[in-house]
mmCIF file of C-alpha atoms in Angstrom:
data_model
loop_
_atom_site.group_PDB
_atom_site.id
_atom_site.type_symbol
_atom_site.label_atom_id
_atom_site.label_comp_id
_atom_site.label_asym_id
_atom_site.label_seq_id
_atom_site.Cartn_x
_atom_site.Cartn_y
_atom_site.Cartn_z
ATOM 1 C CA MET D 1 11.287 -16.480 5.108
ATOM 2 C CA THR D 2 9.225 -15.999 2.921
ATOM 3 C CA SER D 3 7.961 -12.319 1.910
ATOM 4 C CA TYR D 4 3.878 -11.593 2.118
ATOM 5 C CA ARG D 5 2.872 -9.214 -1.171
ATOM 6 C CA SER D 6 -0.472 -9.984 -1.809
ATOM 7 C CA PRO D 7 -1.851 -7.459 -4.644
ATOM 8 C CA ALA D 8 -3.681 -5.002 -2.134
ATOM 9 C CA ILE D 9 -0.607 -4.912 -0.274
ATOM 10 C CA LYS D 10 1.339 -3.649 -3.678
ATOM 11 C CA ARG D 11 -1.447 -1.643 -4.506
ATOM 12 C CA TYR D 12 -1.113 0.342 -1.010
ATOM 13 C CA LEU D 13 2.792 0.755 -1.150
ATOM 14 C CA LEU D 14 1.711 2.053 -4.259
ATOM 15 C CA ARG D 15 -0.623 4.664 -3.200
ATOM 16 C CA LEU D 16 1.290 5.461 -0.602
ATOM 17 C CA ALA D 17 4.327 6.086 -2.759
ATOM 18 C CA VAL D 18 2.443 8.237 -4.879
ATOM 19 C CA LEU D 19 0.212 10.549 -1.904
ATOM 20 C CA MET D 20 4.161 10.869 0.160
ATOM 21 C CA THR D 21 5.165 12.306 -3.254
ATOM 22 C CA ILE D 22 2.250 14.999 -3.434
ATOM 23 C CA TYR D 23 2.842 15.621 0.178
ATOM 24 C CA LEU D 24 6.114 16.943 -0.479
ATOM 25 C CA ILE D 25 5.685 18.674 -3.878
ATOM 26 C CA ALA D 26 2.389 20.426 -1.376
ATOM 27 C CA LEU D 27 4.245 20.964 1.186
ATOM 28 C CA PHE D 28 7.429 22.665 -0.582
ATOM 29 C CA THR D 29 5.080 24.752 -2.888
ATOM 30 C CA ALA D 30 3.197 25.867 0.252
ATOM 31 C CA VAL D 31 6.148 26.638 2.256
ATOM 32 C CA SER D 32 7.888 28.956 -0.429
ATOM 33 C CA ALA D 33 5.044 30.682 -1.518
ATOM 34 C CA PHE D 34 4.106 31.538 2.569
ATOM 35 C CA ARG D 35 7.754 32.418 2.932
ATOM 36 C CA HIS D 36 6.945 35.080 -0.366
ATOM 37 C CA GLY D 37 4.317 36.549 1.890
ATOM 38 C CA MET D 38 1.578 34.191 0.838
ATOM 39 C CA SER D 39 -2.312 35.966 2.327
ATOM 40 C CA GLY D 40 -6.233 36.248 0.845
ATOM 41 C CA PRO D 41 -8.341 33.910 0.059
ATOM 42 C CA LEU D 42 -6.197 31.607 -2.094
ATOM 43 C CA ALA D 43 -3.661 31.194 1.542
ATOM 44 C CA TRP D 44 -6.649 28.822 2.817
ATOM 45 C CA PRO D 45 -6.666 26.221 0.012
ATOM 46 C CA LEU D 46 -2.521 26.479 -0.127
ATOM 47 C CA ALA D 47 -1.858 25.811 3.580
ATOM 48 C CA ILE D 48 -4.292 22.923 3.991
ATOM 49 C CA ALA D 49 -3.170 21.809 0.623
ATOM 50 C CA PRO D 50 0.174 19.123 2.223
ATOM 51 C CA ALA D 51 -2.943 18.016 4.721
ATOM 52 C CA VAL D 52 -4.864 16.371 1.551
ATOM 53 C CA PRO D 53 -2.244 14.055 1.106
ATOM 54 C CA VAL D 54 -2.269 13.261 4.153
ATOM 55 C CA VAL D 55 -5.756 12.210 4.106
ATOM 56 C CA GLY D 56 -4.777 10.066 1.600
ATOM 57 C CA VAL D 57 -2.157 7.804 3.619
ATOM 58 C CA PHE D 58 -5.331 7.494 6.464
ATOM 59 C CA TRP D 59 -7.876 6.089 2.986
ATOM 60 C CA ALA D 60 -4.763 4.043 1.972
ATOM 61 C CA VAL D 61 -4.677 2.267 5.205
ATOM 62 C CA MET D 62 -8.018 1.641 5.352
ATOM 63 C CA ARG D 63 -9.092 0.518 1.311
ATOM 64 C CA LEU D 64 -5.404 -2.366 2.913
ATOM 65 C CA LEU D 65 -7.570 -3.383 5.511
ATOM 66 C CA ILE D 66 -10.773 -4.065 3.404
ATOM 67 C CA GLU D 67 -8.192 -5.080 0.422
ATOM 68 C CA GLU D 68 -6.398 -7.327 1.809
ATOM 69 C CA PRO D 69 -7.802 -11.407 1.435
ATOM 70 C CA ASP D 70 -5.465 -12.921 3.780
ATOM 71 C CA GLU D 71 -7.156 -13.473 7.125
ATOM 72 C CA PHE D 72 -4.481 -12.758 9.561
ATOM 73 C CA ILE D 73 -2.363 -10.882 7.781
ATOM 74 C CA ARG D 74 -5.242 -8.225 8.029
ATOM 75 C CA MET D 75 -5.906 -8.921 11.750
ATOM 76 C CA LEU D 76 -1.906 -7.890 11.891
ATOM 77 C CA PHE D 77 -3.152 -5.267 10.277
ATOM 78 C CA VAL D 78 -6.181 -3.661 12.303
ATOM 79 C CA ARG D 79 -4.270 -4.711 15.534
ATOM 80 C CA GLN D 80 -1.261 -2.225 14.606
ATOM 81 C CA ALA D 81 -3.637 0.457 13.205
ATOM 82 C CA LEU D 82 -5.454 -0.131 16.137
ATOM 83 C CA ILE D 83 -2.504 0.132 18.463
ATOM 84 C CA ALA D 84 -1.099 3.297 16.322
ATOM 85 C CA THR D 85 -4.302 5.148 17.353
ATOM 86 C CA GLY D 86 -4.263 4.838 20.823
ATOM 87 C CA PHE D 87 -0.822 5.754 20.977
ATOM 88 C CA CYS D 88 -0.913 9.374 18.644
ATOM 89 C CA LEU D 89 -4.540 9.887 21.423
ATOM 90 C CA THR D 90 -2.703 9.113 24.138
ATOM 91 C CA VAL D 91 0.389 10.829 23.208
ATOM 92 C CA MET D 92 -1.531 13.900 22.140
ATOM 93 C CA THR D 93 -3.379 13.789 25.365
ATOM 94 C CA VAL D 94 -0.959 13.655 27.950
ATOM 95 C CA TRP D 95 0.676 16.842 25.608
ATOM 96 C CA GLU D 96 -2.492 18.942 25.697
ATOM 97 C CA PHE D 97 -2.459 18.512 29.902
ATOM 98 C CA LEU D 98 0.626 19.478 29.800
ATOM 99 C CA GLN D 99 0.307 22.326 27.595
ATOM 100 C CA ASN D 100 -2.854 23.283 29.660
ATOM 101 C CA PHE D 101 -1.253 23.496 32.807
ATOM 102 C CA ASP D 102 1.603 25.869 31.105
ATOM 103 C CA LEU D 103 3.863 22.888 31.275
ATOM 104 C CA VAL D 104 5.518 22.654 27.955
ATOM 105 C CA PRO D 105 5.551 25.764 25.339
ATOM 106 C CA THR D 106 1.633 25.329 22.892
ATOM 107 C CA GLY D 107 1.736 24.858 18.690
ATOM 108 C CA ASN D 108 3.330 21.429 18.258
ATOM 109 C CA GLY D 109 6.629 22.213 16.058
ATOM 110 C CA GLY D 110 4.928 20.714 13.067
ATOM 111 C CA PHE D 111 4.455 16.989 14.900
ATOM 112 C CA GLY D 112 0.747 16.441 15.059
ATOM 113 C CA ALA D 113 -1.757 13.712 15.132
ATOM 114 C CA ALA D 114 -0.491 12.075 12.002
ATOM 115 C CA PHE D 115 3.220 12.089 13.123
ATOM 116 C CA PHE D 116 2.228 10.332 16.076
ATOM 117 C CA TRP D 117 -0.589 8.669 14.429
ATOM 118 C CA PHE D 118 2.515 6.682 12.160
ATOM 119 C CA MET D 119 5.082 6.684 15.034
ATOM 120 C CA GLY D 120 2.246 4.254 16.293
ATOM 121 C CA LEU D 121 1.828 2.300 13.177
ATOM 122 C CA GLY D 122 5.445 1.668 13.304
ATOM 123 C CA VAL D 123 4.388 0.547 17.560
ATOM 124 C CA GLY D 124 1.665 -1.818 16.101
ATOM 125 C CA ALA D 125 4.151 -3.501 14.354
ATOM 126 C CA ILE D 126 6.614 -4.180 17.102
ATOM 127 C CA TYR D 127 4.148 -5.136 19.354
ATOM 128 C CA ASN D 128 3.194 -7.549 15.903
ATOM 129 C CA ARG D 129 6.250 -8.887 15.858
ATOM 130 C CA LEU D 130 6.757 -9.686 19.647
ATOM 131 C CA THR D 131 3.667 -11.267 20.061
ATOM 132 C CA ALA D 132 1.963 -12.905 16.931
ATOM 133 C CA GLY D 133 5.925 -13.122 15.306
ATOM 134 C CA THR D 134 5.233 -11.622 12.062
ATOM 135 C CA ALA D 135 4.345 -7.941 11.114
ATOM 136 C CA GLY D 136 2.776 -8.547 8.095
ATOM 137 C CA GLU D 137 6.328 -7.938 6.531
ATOM 138 C CA CYS D 138 4.638 -4.902 4.775
ATOM 139 C CA ALA D 139 4.447 -1.902 7.149
ATOM 140 C CA MET G 1 -8.469 -24.230 20.269
ATOM 141 C CA THR G 2 -5.331 -27.197 19.276
ATOM 142 C CA ASN G 3 -4.905 -28.339 16.395
ATOM 143 C CA ARG G 4 -3.403 -31.383 14.129
ATOM 144 C CA LEU G 5 -2.178 -29.487 10.951
ATOM 145 C CA ARG G 6 1.832 -29.315 11.127
ATOM 146 C CA VAL G 7 1.648 -33.084 11.604
ATOM 147 C CA LEU G 8 -0.932 -33.037 8.954
ATOM 148 C CA ARG G 9 1.715 -31.376 6.208
ATOM 149 C CA ALA G 10 4.399 -33.347 7.475
ATOM 150 C CA GLU G 11 2.205 -36.237 6.295
ATOM 151 C CA ARG G 12 2.431 -35.518 2.968
ATOM 152 C CA ALA G 13 5.951 -33.409 2.249
ATOM 153 C CA TRP G 14 4.919 -30.664 2.283
ATOM 154 C CA SER G 15 6.606 -27.184 3.419
ATOM 155 C CA GLN G 16 4.229 -23.917 5.190
ATOM 156 C CA GLN G 17 4.589 -22.599 1.518
ATOM 157 C CA ASP G 18 3.448 -25.712 -0.141
ATOM 158 C CA LEU G 19 0.464 -25.427 1.707
ATOM 159 C CA ALA G 20 -0.224 -22.422 2.046
ATOM 160 C CA GLU G 21 -0.298 -22.135 -1.882
ATOM 161 C CA ARG G 22 -2.860 -24.538 -1.759
ATOM 162 C CA LEU G 23 -4.946 -22.175 0.903
ATOM 163 C CA GLN G 24 -4.687 -19.704 -1.600
ATOM 164 C CA VAL G 25 -3.371 -17.575 2.295
ATOM 165 C CA SER G 26 0.248 -16.556 3.604
ATOM 166 C CA ARG G 27 2.480 -18.798 4.671
ATOM 167 C CA GLN G 28 3.048 -16.643 7.706
ATOM 168 C CA SER G 29 -0.995 -17.373 8.295
ATOM 169 C CA VAL G 30 -0.182 -21.386 8.123
ATOM 170 C CA ASN G 31 2.923 -20.447 10.489
ATOM 171 C CA ALA G 32 0.714 -18.657 13.008
ATOM 172 C CA ILE G 33 -1.900 -21.704 12.663
ATOM 173 C CA GLU G 34 0.270 -24.666 13.353
ATOM 174 C CA THR G 35 2.502 -22.431 16.406
ATOM 175 C CA GLY G 36 -1.271 -21.811 17.903
ATOM 176 C CA LYS G 37 -1.030 -18.076 18.551
ATOM 177 C CA TYR G 38 -3.281 -18.110 14.857
ATOM 178 C CA ASP G 39 -7.322 -19.835 15.076
ATOM 179 C CA PRO G 40 -8.328 -19.606 11.543
ATOM 180 C CA SER G 41 -12.225 -18.835 11.033
ATOM 181 C CA LEU G 42 -14.958 -21.166 9.988
ATOM 182 C CA PRO G 43 -14.761 -20.779 6.401
ATOM 183 C CA LEU G 44 -10.407 -21.365 6.246
ATOM 184 C CA ALA G 45 -11.182 -24.237 8.502
ATOM 185 C CA PHE G 46 -13.685 -25.434 5.711
ATOM 186 C CA ARG G 47 -10.966 -24.837 3.364
ATOM 187 C CA ILE G 48 -8.325 -26.736 5.008
ATOM 188 C CA SER G 49 -10.477 -29.442 6.091
ATOM 189 C CA ALA G 50 -11.405 -29.839 2.385
ATOM 190 C CA LEU G 51 -8.128 -29.882 1.486
ATOM 191 C CA PHE G 52 -7.179 -33.165 3.776
ATOM 192 C CA ASP G 53 -9.858 -34.807 3.115
ATOM 193 C CA LEU G 54 -11.197 -34.966 6.674
ATOM 194 C CA PRO G 55 -13.626 -32.983 8.608
ATOM 195 C CA ILE G 56 -12.827 -30.502 11.176
ATOM 196 C CA GLU G 57 -13.118 -31.466 14.491
ATOM 197 C CA ALA G 58 -9.820 -34.244 13.509
ATOM 198 C CA ILE G 59 -8.020 -31.038 12.924
ATOM 199 C CA PHE G 60 -9.281 -29.068 15.356
ATOM 200 C CA SER G 61 -9.969 -29.784 18.551
ATOM 201 C CA PRO G 62 -10.877 -26.726 20.673
ATOM 202 C CA GLU G 63 -8.478 -27.398 24.104
ATOM 203 C CA ALA G 64 -7.264 -23.544 24.941
ATOM 204 C CA ASN G 65 -4.442 -22.231 24.021
ATOM 205 C CA ALA G 66 -2.840 -18.501 23.721
ATOM 206 C CA ALA G 67 -3.787 -17.936 20.117
ATOM 207 C CA VAL G 68 -3.443 -13.877 19.695
ATOM 208 C CA ALA G 69 -7.209 -13.504 17.686
ATOM 209 C CA ASN G 70 -7.932 -14.013 21.665
ATOM 210 C CA GLY G 71 -6.002 -11.690 23.058
#
């Protein structure tokens, strides 16, 4: 089976690699600083810093949906993103109500909406594989 | 929709990859169209029509199938 790698997919993978590298650097920097008692006005941008590359991944996925020239592959990616969104909203909504009624502890232990959206991309890829015979060979 | 893409391709002894390169789409697209899992857009249908030098209705017919794009 020939794998499909359009220039748009190559750009997406490059953007993903760069953003994940920035994320790891930002995360380690922020965790280290807060463990050493970081506070004051600088604490705010430092706390937000790891979120910026994660938001960048959302941007990279949306750019992929715009830039991918193959209409069938693009449709698969759109479905994958929609399934990820539905999966994430479902998990977070159920979790929120469980917390509201004190059935599970508050806080998320670091597993926020982005984590479940990325997990949902995996669910979307499986769905595409089962129903369309391919996940687009990218994500 | 149903289509005769596999037959037309076989008549020319083209692989799915050959056809994909001629249409400038992925091999997965050709496979999905041939197996009825995906109905191509009108622009792509016109490209297919031009490539085989046949009218669109000689390649595609509006009988129902279970295309992914429709549900």
